[in-house]
CSV table of C-alpha atoms and ligand atoms in Angstrom, one decimal:
chain,number,residue,atom,x,y,z
A,1,UNK,CA,210.0,96.0,84.7
A,2,UNK,CA,208.8,98.8,87.0
A,3,UNK,CA,205.2,98.7,88.3
A,4,UNK,CA,202.7,99.9,85.7
A,5,UNK,CA,201.5,103.5,86.1
A,6,UNK,CA,198.6,103.0,83.7
A,7,UNK,CA,195.1,103.5,84.9
A,8,UNK,CA,192.9,101.2,82.7
A,9,UNK,CA,189.3,101.9,81.6
A,10,UNK,CA,186.4,100.2,83.3
A,11,UNK,CA,189.0,98.4,85.5
A,12,UNK,CA,188.9,97.9,89.2
A,13,UNK,CA,192.7,97.7,89.9
A,14,UNK,CA,192.2,96.5,93.5
A,15,UNK,CA,190.5,93.2,92.5
A,16,UNK,CA,191.5,92.5,88.9
A,17,UNK,CA,194.7,90.8,87.9
A,18,UNK,CA,197.4,92.8,86.0
A,19,UNK,CA,196.4,92.7,82.4
A,20,UNK,CA,198.6,90.7,79.9
A,21,UNK,CA,200.7,92.8,77.6
A,22,UNK,CA,199.8,92.4,73.9
A,23,UNK,CA,202.8,92.7,71.5
A,24,UNK,CA,201.1,91.7,68.2
A,25,UNK,CA,197.7,91.5,66.6
A,26,UNK,CA,196.7,89.5,63.5
A,27,UNK,CA,193.3,88.5,62.1
A,28,UNK,CA,191.1,87.2,64.9
A,29,UNK,CA,194.0,87.1,67.4
A,30,UNK,CA,195.9,89.2,69.8
A,31,UNK,CA,199.2,87.8,71.1
A,32,UNK,CA,200.8,88.3,74.5
A,33,UNK,CA,204.4,88.9,75.3
A,34,UNK,CA,204.9,85.3,76.4
A,35,UNK,CA,203.6,84.1,73.1
A,36,UNK,CA,200.0,83.2,74.0
A,37,UNK,CA,197.5,83.7,71.2
A,38,UNK,CA,194.1,84.9,72.4
A,39,UNK,CA,191.0,84.7,70.1
A,40,UNK,CA,189.5,88.2,70.1
A,41,UNK,CA,185.8,87.1,70.4
A,42,UNK,CA,184.7,90.7,71.1
A,43,UNK,CA,186.6,92.4,68.3
A,44,UNK,CA,188.5,94.5,70.9
A,45,UNK,CA,185.4,96.2,72.2
A,46,UNK,CA,183.5,96.0,69.0
A,47,UNK,CA,185.8,97.9,66.7
A,48,UNK,CA,187.6,95.4,64.6
A,49,UNK,CA,185.5,94.3,61.7
A,50,UNK,CA,187.4,92.4,59.0
A,51,UNK,CA,190.2,91.3,61.4
A,52,UNK,CA,193.2,92.9,63.1
A,53,UNK,CA,195.7,94.5,60.7
A,54,UNK,CA,193.9,94.0,57.4
A,55,UNK,CA,196.7,94.4,54.9
A,56,UNK,CA,194.8,97.0,52.8
A,57,UNK,CA,194.1,99.2,55.8
A,58,UNK,CA,197.7,98.9,57.1
A,59,UNK,CA,199.0,99.8,53.6
A,60,UNK,CA,196.7,102.8,53.4
A,61,UNK,CA,197.9,104.0,56.7
A,62,UNK,CA,201.6,103.6,55.7
A,63,UNK,CA,200.9,105.4,52.4
A,64,UNK,CA,199.1,108.3,54.0
A,65,UNK,CA,202.0,108.9,56.4
A,66,UNK,CA,204.3,109.5,53.4
A,67,UNK,CA,202.6,112.8,52.7
A,68,UNK,CA,200.3,113.8,55.6
A,69,UNK,CA,200.0,114.0,59.4
A,70,UNK,CA,197.4,116.1,61.3
A,71,UNK,CA,196.0,119.1,59.5
A,72,UNK,CA,193.7,121.7,61.1
A,73,UNK,CA,190.2,121.0,59.6
A,74,UNK,CA,188.7,124.4,60.0
A,75,UNK,CA,189.7,126.5,57.0
A,76,UNK,CA,191.7,123.7,55.4
A,77,UNK,CA,190.6,120.4,53.8
A,78,UNK,CA,192.4,117.3,52.5
A,79,UNK,CA,191.8,114.5,50.0
A,80,UNK,CA,191.4,111.6,52.5
A,81,UNK,CA,188.6,113.4,54.2
A,82,UNK,CA,186.9,114.5,51.0
A,83,UNK,CA,187.0,111.1,49.4
A,84,UNK,CA,185.9,109.3,52.6
A,85,UNK,CA,182.9,111.7,53.0
A,86,UNK,CA,181.6,111.2,49.5
A,87,UNK,CA,182.1,107.4,49.9
A,88,UNK,CA,180.1,107.5,53.2
A,89,UNK,CA,177.3,109.5,51.6
A,90,UNK,CA,177.1,107.0,48.7
A,91,UNK,CA,177.1,104.1,51.2
A,92,UNK,CA,174.8,105.4,53.9
A,93,UNK,CA,171.0,105.6,53.8
A,94,UNK,CA,169.4,108.0,51.4
A,95,UNK,CA,169.1,111.6,52.6
A,96,UNK,CA,172.3,111.7,54.7
A,97,UNK,CA,174.2,114.1,52.5
A,98,UNK,CA,176.6,115.8,55.0
A,99,UNK,CA,179.5,114.3,56.9
A,100,UNK,CA,180.8,115.9,60.1
A,101,UNK,CA,184.0,114.3,61.5
A,102,UNK,CA,185.1,113.7,65.0
A,103,UNK,CA,187.2,111.2,66.8
A,104,UNK,CA,185.2,108.8,69.0
A,105,UNK,CA,181.7,107.3,69.2
A,106,UNK,CA,180.9,109.5,72.2
A,107,UNK,CA,181.9,112.7,70.3
A,108,UNK,CA,179.8,111.7,67.3
A,109,UNK,CA,176.8,111.4,69.6
A,110,UNK,CA,177.6,114.8,71.3
A,111,UNK,CA,177.8,116.3,67.8
A,112,UNK,CA,174.4,114.7,66.9
A,113,UNK,CA,172.7,116.2,70.0
A,114,UNK,CA,174.2,119.6,69.3
A,115,UNK,CA,173.1,119.4,65.7
A,116,UNK,CA,169.5,118.6,66.8
A,117,UNK,CA,169.2,121.5,69.2
A,118,UNK,CA,170.9,123.8,66.7
A,119,UNK,CA,168.4,122.7,64.0
A,120,UNK,CA,165.3,123.6,66.0
A,121,UNK,CA,166.8,126.8,67.4
A,122,UNK,CA,168.0,128.1,64.1
A,123,UNK,CA,164.6,127.3,62.6
A,124,UNK,CA,163.0,129.6,65.1
A,125,UNK,CA,161.2,127.0,67.2
A,126,UNK,CA,163.7,125.9,69.9
A,127,UNK,CA,163.2,122.4,71.4
A,128,UNK,CA,165.5,120.8,74.0
A,129,UNK,CA,164.1,117.6,75.3
A,130,UNK,CA,165.8,114.4,74.2
A,131,UNK,CA,163.9,111.0,74.3
A,132,UNK,CA,166.0,107.9,74.9
A,133,UNK,CA,165.3,104.2,75.2
A,134,UNK,CA,165.6,102.4,78.5
A,135,UNK,CA,168.9,100.4,78.8
A,136,UNK,CA,170.7,102.5,76.2
A,137,UNK,CA,174.3,103.3,76.0
A,138,UNK,CA,175.7,106.2,74.0
A,139,UNK,CA,179.1,106.9,75.6
A,140,UNK,CA,180.9,108.0,78.7
A,141,UNK,CA,181.1,111.8,78.4
A,142,UNK,CA,178.7,113.9,80.4
A,143,UNK,CA,176.3,114.5,77.5
A,144,UNK,CA,176.3,110.9,76.4
A,145,UNK,CA,175.9,109.6,79.9
A,146,UNK,CA,172.9,111.9,80.2
A,147,UNK,CA,171.2,110.2,77.3
A,148,UNK,CA,172.2,106.7,78.4
A,149,UNK,CA,170.9,104.4,81.1
A,150,UNK,CA,171.6,105.5,84.7
A,151,UNK,CA,173.3,103.1,87.0
A,152,UNK,CA,176.3,102.2,89.0
A,153,UNK,CA,178.5,103.6,86.2
A,154,UNK,CA,177.3,107.1,86.4
A,155,UNK,CA,175.8,107.4,89.9
A,156,UNK,CA,178.7,109.7,91.0
A,157,UNK,CA,178.2,112.1,88.1
A,158,UNK,CA,174.4,112.2,88.3
A,159,UNK,CA,174.3,115.8,89.5
A,160,UNK,CA,175.9,116.9,86.3
A,161,UNK,CA,173.7,114.9,84.0
A,162,UNK,CA,170.8,116.6,82.2
A,163,UNK,CA,167.2,115.3,82.3
A,164,UNK,CA,165.9,113.2,79.5
A,165,UNK,CA,162.6,111.4,78.8
A,166,UNK,CA,162.9,107.6,78.7
A,167,UNK,CA,160.7,105.2,76.7
A,168,UNK,CA,160.6,101.5,77.8
A,169,UNK,CA,162.7,99.0,75.9
A,170,UNK,CA,160.4,97.3,73.4
A,171,UNK,CA,160.4,93.8,75.1
A,172,UNK,CA,158.7,91.1,73.1
A,173,UNK,CA,154.9,91.4,73.5
A,174,UNK,CA,155.2,94.9,75.0
A,175,UNK,CA,156.2,96.8,71.9
A,176,UNK,CA,153.1,99.0,71.8
A,177,UNK,CA,154.0,100.4,75.2
A,178,UNK,CA,157.2,101.8,73.7
A,179,UNK,CA,155.5,103.3,70.7
A,180,UNK,CA,152.7,104.8,72.8
A,181,UNK,CA,155.2,106.3,75.3
A,182,UNK,CA,157.1,107.9,72.4
A,183,UNK,CA,154.0,109.2,70.8
A,184,UNK,CA,152.8,110.8,74.1
A,185,UNK,CA,156.1,112.5,74.7
A,186,UNK,CA,156.6,113.7,71.1
A,187,UNK,CA,153.1,115.1,70.7
A,188,UNK,CA,153.7,118.2,72.8
A,189,UNK,CA,156.5,119.2,70.4
A,190,UNK,CA,159.1,120.0,72.9
A,191,UNK,CA,161.2,117.0,71.9
A,192,UNK,CA,164.2,117.9,69.8
A,193,UNK,CA,165.2,114.3,69.0
A,194,UNK,CA,164.8,110.7,69.7
A,195,UNK,CA,168.2,108.9,70.0
A,196,UNK,CA,168.3,105.1,69.6
A,197,UNK,CA,170.7,102.2,69.0
A,198,UNK,CA,169.0,100.5,66.1
A,199,UNK,CA,168.1,96.8,66.6
A,200,UNK,CA,170.7,96.0,69.3
A,201,UNK,CA,171.4,97.8,72.6
A,202,UNK,CA,175.1,97.0,73.1
A,203,UNK,CA,176.5,97.9,76.5
A,204,UNK,CA,173.0,97.7,78.0
A,205,UNK,CA,173.2,93.9,77.6
A,206,UNK,CA,173.1,93.1,73.9
A,207,UNK,CA,169.3,93.5,74.0
A,208,UNK,CA,167.6,93.0,70.6
A,209,UNK,CA,164.4,94.3,69.1
A,210,UNK,CA,162.8,93.8,65.7
A,211,UNK,CA,163.1,96.2,62.8
A,212,UNK,CA,159.5,97.1,62.6
A,213,UNK,CA,159.7,99.0,65.9
A,214,UNK,CA,162.4,101.2,64.5
A,215,UNK,CA,160.2,101.9,61.4
A,216,UNK,CA,157.3,102.8,63.7
A,217,UNK,CA,159.4,105.1,65.9
A,218,UNK,CA,160.6,106.9,62.8
A,219,UNK,CA,157.0,107.4,61.6
A,220,UNK,CA,156.1,108.9,64.9
A,221,UNK,CA,159.2,111.1,64.8
A,222,UNK,CA,158.2,112.3,61.3
A,223,UNK,CA,154.6,113.1,62.3
A,224,UNK,CA,155.8,115.2,65.2
A,225,UNK,CA,158.8,116.8,63.5
A,226,UNK,CA,161.1,115.2,66.0
A,227,UNK,CA,164.6,114.4,64.7
A,228,UNK,CA,165.6,110.8,64.6
A,229,UNK,CA,169.2,110.1,65.6
A,230,UNK,CA,170.5,106.6,64.9
A,231,UNK,CA,173.5,105.8,67.1
A,232,UNK,CA,175.1,103.1,64.8
A,233,UNK,CA,178.5,103.4,66.6
A,234,UNK,CA,178.3,99.7,67.5
A,235,UNK,CA,175.7,98.4,64.9
A,236,UNK,CA,177.4,99.9,61.9
A,237,UNK,CA,179.7,98.3,59.4
A,238,UNK,CA,177.9,95.0,59.2
A,239,UNK,CA,177.4,93.9,62.8
A,240,UNK,CA,173.7,93.2,62.4
A,241,UNK,CA,174.0,91.8,58.9
A,242,UNK,CA,173.7,94.9,56.8
A,243,UNK,CA,176.2,97.8,56.6
A,244,UNK,CA,173.9,99.9,58.8
A,245,UNK,CA,171.2,98.4,61.0
A,246,UNK,CA,168.6,101.0,59.9
A,247,UNK,CA,168.6,99.5,56.4
A,248,UNK,CA,166.7,96.5,57.8
A,249,UNK,CA,163.9,98.8,58.8
A,250,UNK,CA,164.2,100.9,55.6
A,251,UNK,CA,164.6,103.8,58.0
A,252,UNK,CA,166.5,106.9,56.9
A,253,UNK,CA,167.5,108.7,60.1
A,254,UNK,CA,168.0,112.5,60.2
A,255,UNK,CA,171.3,112.0,61.9
A,256,UNK,CA,173.5,108.9,62.0
A,257,UNK,CA,176.5,108.4,64.3
A,258,UNK,CA,179.3,106.0,63.2
A,259,UNK,CA,182.7,105.2,64.7
A,260,UNK,CA,184.1,101.8,65.9
A,261,UNK,CA,184.1,99.9,62.6
A,262,UNK,CA,184.6,103.0,60.5
A,263,UNK,CA,188.4,102.4,60.1
A,264,UNK,CA,187.9,98.7,60.3
A,265,UNK,CA,189.0,99.1,63.9
A,266,UNK,CA,192.5,100.4,63.2
A,267,UNK,CA,192.5,104.0,64.2
A,268,UNK,CA,190.1,106.3,66.1
A,269,UNK,CA,187.7,108.2,63.9
A,270,UNK,CA,184.0,109.1,64.0
A,271,UNK,CA,181.5,110.7,61.7
A,272,UNK,CA,178.1,112.2,62.2
A,273,UNK,CA,176.0,112.2,59.0
A,274,UNK,CA,173.2,114.6,58.6
A,275,UNK,CA,170.5,115.5,56.2
A,276,UNK,CA,170.4,118.6,54.0
A,277,UNK,CA,167.7,120.1,56.2
A,278,UNK,CA,170.0,120.0,59.2
A,279,UNK,CA,172.9,121.5,57.3
A,280,UNK,CA,170.6,124.2,55.9
A,281,UNK,CA,169.5,125.2,59.4
A,282,UNK,CA,173.1,126.1,60.1
A,283,UNK,CA,173.8,127.7,56.7
A,284,UNK,CA,173.4,131.4,56.9
A,285,UNK,CA,175.0,134.8,56.4
A,286,UNK,CA,174.4,135.2,60.2
A,287,UNK,CA,177.6,133.7,61.6
A,288,UNK,CA,175.9,133.0,65.0
A,289,UNK,CA,174.3,130.0,63.2
A,290,UNK,CA,177.6,128.3,62.6
A,291,UNK,CA,177.8,124.8,63.9
A,292,UNK,CA,180.2,125.5,66.7
A,293,UNK,CA,182.0,122.2,67.3
A,294,UNK,CA,185.5,120.7,66.8
A,295,UNK,CA,187.9,118.3,68.3
A,296,UNK,CA,191.6,119.0,67.7
A,297,UNK,CA,192.1,115.8,65.7
A,298,UNK,CA,188.9,116.2,63.6
A,299,UNK,CA,189.2,114.3,60.4
A,300,UNK,CA,192.8,113.1,61.0
A,301,UNK,CA,194.1,112.4,57.5
A,302,UNK,CA,195.7,109.0,58.4
A,303,UNK,CA,192.5,107.8,60.1
A,304,UNK,CA,190.5,109.0,57.1
A,305,UNK,CA,192.8,107.1,54.8
A,306,UNK,CA,192.3,104.0,56.9
A,307,UNK,CA,188.5,104.4,56.7
A,308,UNK,CA,188.7,104.9,53.0
A,309,UNK,CA,190.6,101.6,52.7
A,310,UNK,CA,187.9,100.0,54.9
A,311,UNK,CA,185.2,101.3,52.4
A,312,UNK,CA,187.4,99.9,49.6
A,313,UNK,CA,187.3,96.5,51.3
A,314,UNK,CA,183.5,96.6,51.4
A,315,UNK,CA,183.4,97.5,47.7
A,316,UNK,CA,186.1,95.0,46.5
A,317,UNK,CA,185.8,92.0,48.8
A,318,UNK,CA,182.8,89.7,49.4
A,319,UNK,CA,182.2,91.2,52.8
A,320,UNK,CA,178.4,91.0,52.6
A,321,UNK,CA,178.6,87.3,51.8
A,322,UNK,CA,181.2,86.8,54.6
A,323,UNK,CA,178.9,88.4,57.0
A,324,UNK,CA,175.9,86.4,55.9
A,325,UNK,CA,177.9,83.2,56.3
A,326,UNK,CA,179.1,84.3,59.8
A,327,UNK,CA,175.5,85.2,60.8
A,328,UNK,CA,174.3,81.7,59.8
A,329,UNK,CA,177.1,80.1,61.7
A,330,UNK,CA,176.4,82.2,64.8
A,331,UNK,CA,172.7,81.3,64.7
A,332,UNK,CA,173.4,77.6,64.3
A,333,UNK,CA,176.1,77.3,66.9
A,334,UNK,CA,174.4,79.3,69.7
A,335,UNK,CA,171.1,77.4,69.1
A,336,UNK,CA,172.5,74.5,71.2
A,337,UNK,CA,171.9,76.6,74.3
A,338,UNK,CA,168.3,77.4,73.7
A,339,UNK,CA,167.2,74.3,75.6
A,340,UNK,CA,170.0,74.4,78.1
A,341,UNK,CA,168.6,75.3,81.5
A,342,UNK,CA,171.8,77.1,82.5
A,343,UNK,CA,171.1,79.8,79.9
A,344,UNK,CA,168.2,82.0,78.8
A,345,UNK,CA,167.4,84.6,76.2
A,346,UNK,CA,169.5,83.0,73.5
A,347,UNK,CA,169.5,85.5,70.7
A,348,UNK,CA,171.3,86.7,67.6
A,349,UNK,CA,171.3,89.7,65.3
A,350,UNK,CA,173.4,89.3,62.3
A,351,UNK,CA,177.0,88.5,63.4
A,352,UNK,CA,176.2,89.0,67.1
A,353,UNK,CA,175.1,86.2,69.4
A,354,UNK,CA,174.3,86.6,73.1
A,355,UNK,CA,172.9,84.6,75.9
A,356,UNK,CA,172.3,85.1,79.6
A,357,UNK,CA,173.8,82.8,82.2
A,358,UNK,CA,171.2,82.1,84.8
A,359,UNK,CA,172.6,83.3,88.1
A,360,UNK,CA,171.2,84.5,91.5
A,361,UNK,CA,172.5,88.0,91.2
A,362,UNK,CA,172.4,89.3,87.6
A,363,UNK,CA,173.3,92.8,86.3
A,364,UNK,CA,176.6,94.4,85.3
A,365,UNK,CA,178.3,93.8,88.7
A,366,UNK,CA,177.2,90.2,88.9
A,367,UNK,CA,180.0,88.4,90.6
A,368,UNK,CA,180.2,85.8,87.9
A,369,UNK,CA,181.4,88.5,85.4
A,370,UNK,CA,185.1,88.7,86.4
A,371,UNK,CA,185.2,84.9,87.0
A,372,UNK,CA,184.0,84.3,83.5
A,373,UNK,CA,186.5,86.7,82.1
A,374,UNK,CA,189.4,84.9,83.8
A,375,UNK,CA,188.0,81.5,82.9
A,376,UNK,CA,187.9,82.4,79.2
A,377,UNK,CA,191.3,84.1,79.2
A,378,UNK,CA,192.9,80.9,80.7
A,379,UNK,CA,191.6,79.1,77.6
A,380,UNK,CA,193.0,81.7,75.2
A,381,UNK,CA,189.7,83.4,74.6
A,382,UNK,CA,188.9,87.1,74.9
A,383,UNK,CA,185.3,87.2,76.2
A,384,UNK,CA,184.0,90.1,78.3
A,385,UNK,CA,180.6,89.3,79.6
A,386,UNK,CA,178.3,92.2,80.6
A,387,UNK,CA,177.5,90.9,84.0
A,388,UNK,CA,175.9,87.5,83.3
A,389,UNK,CA,175.3,88.3,79.6
A,390,UNK,CA,177.8,86.4,77.5
A,391,UNK,CA,178.1,87.6,74.0
A,392,UNK,CA,180.2,86.7,70.9
A,393,UNK,CA,180.9,89.6,68.6
A,394,UNK,CA,183.9,88.4,66.5
A,395,UNK,CA,185.9,89.8,63.7
A,396,UNK,CA,184.4,88.7,60.3
A,397,UNK,CA,187.5,86.5,59.6
A,398,UNK,CA,186.7,84.1,62.5
A,399,UNK,CA,186.4,80.5,61.4
A,400,UNK,CA,183.8,77.8,62.2
A,401,UNK,CA,186.4,75.9,64.2
A,402,UNK,CA,187.3,78.9,66.2
A,403,UNK,CA,183.6,79.5,67.0
A,404,UNK,CA,183.2,75.9,68.0
A,405,UNK,CA,186.1,76.2,70.5
A,406,UNK,CA,184.4,79.3,71.9
A,407,UNK,CA,181.0,77.8,72.3
A,408,UNK,CA,182.5,74.7,73.9
A,409,UNK,CA,184.1,77.0,76.4
A,410,UNK,CA,180.8,78.8,77.0
A,411,UNK,CA,179.2,75.4,77.6
A,412,UNK,CA,181.9,74.6,80.2
A,413,UNK,CA,181.5,78.0,81.8
A,414,UNK,CA,178.0,77.2,82.8
A,415,UNK,CA,179.6,75.4,85.7
A,416,UNK,CA,180.8,78.8,87.1
A,417,UNK,CA,177.2,79.7,87.9
A,418,UNK,CA,177.6,77.1,90.6
A,419,UNK,CA,174.9,74.8,89.3
A,420,UNK,CA,176.4,72.5,86.7
A,421,UNK,CA,178.4,69.3,86.7
B,1,LIG,C1,180.9,102.4,72.1
B,1,LIG,C2,179.6,103.1,71.9
B,1,LIG,C3,179.6,104.5,72.0
B,1,LIG,C4,180.8,105.3,72.4
B,1,LIG,O1,181.9,105.2,71.5
B,1,LIG,P1,183.4,105.5,72.1
B,1,LIG,O2,184.2,105.5,70.8
B,1,LIG,O3,183.7,104.5,73.1
B,1,LIG,O4,183.3,106.9,72.7
B,1,LIG,C5,178.5,105.2,71.6
B,1,LIG,N1,177.4,104.6,71.3
B,1,LIG,C6,177.3,103.2,71.2
B,1,LIG,C7,176.1,102.6,70.7
B,1,LIG,C8,178.4,102.5,71.5
B,1,LIG,O5,178.4,101.1,71.4
């Protein structure tokens, strides 16, 4: 074979080995060309929910292609998008009555930010500040990098990023600081919206905070007429134990972003759900108030059909029970590390478990990161630590034995920190 000409995402080609070629996916596994089965312990970057190639989703995709491919979504509509939208409105938190489609998590967040600014402007009281939480991640486009944590990932693009106001992460014992900071910023009524990842900050290091903080933030947002944007791109579709994480705080956001698990992890699709009030602000005989946004592949019919099949699985299969069982297993199995001196901050939220390997130099570029990845891959495990943060975010079909194998490997990996056995 000729040398690969593929430039991979978040990959330092100078130091990383050539990636294995995957020729098949099934359930909790991806399989390489030379027949090695690798347990996908990170759900292929958090997208695969039920398992790779769930038969009902694959069948829906096949059926959709019998009659449809891409159709322009301005001026035309189609059944898969209509049916999915009403299913999403039924499933999501109360008040989210409108569904705007796009094609990636980042785009769904860009759409949310544009909706928020459009809302205030069209209502005659423009606001443009965005409040974000420390350590957040909302995507890799210029707008979503602007509302995300600044660091080595975006240092080169800093001059293009817009200014935001950052509230501290609500670390245990310091929650009031977060709430006070938000209250202070929101009180001057220049803040268009607060954007948060509910309960779990994913790429920022699987940082977790309790539901009551979310509820308090929402109360402050309501009092100050600040819009509340829930970025559920990662947390949605059962990851934290409920379909959407906001449910656990009984919080109804003004805008909700969903992508990753929306199609069960089969095809790219995203949706930004919004309240009637936000839709109304753009509803006018004045065409200048139109919501001016589109991606070419908005509401791709095949992706919508896959997402509709995913919703069908949630309705027809005991997914909620499956997630509850997985959440219990995760909590039980990761608990063995709570008294292990090689690890700290052992934590879970629903189906997600995370723990920090104690190392001299922590952070995303921690040298132990690539070493850990190679260590796990050799053992047929796809694990991708965020620096020294090891996390297990598996498809819901993973078994207890498979998790045991994984946690045994994590135990062994403690040796890589250079201070065990
Ligand atoms: C992954 C992620 C995004 C970006 O989604 P893409 O589909 O990669 O653009 C946005 N927000 C959160 C919370 C995410 O985890």
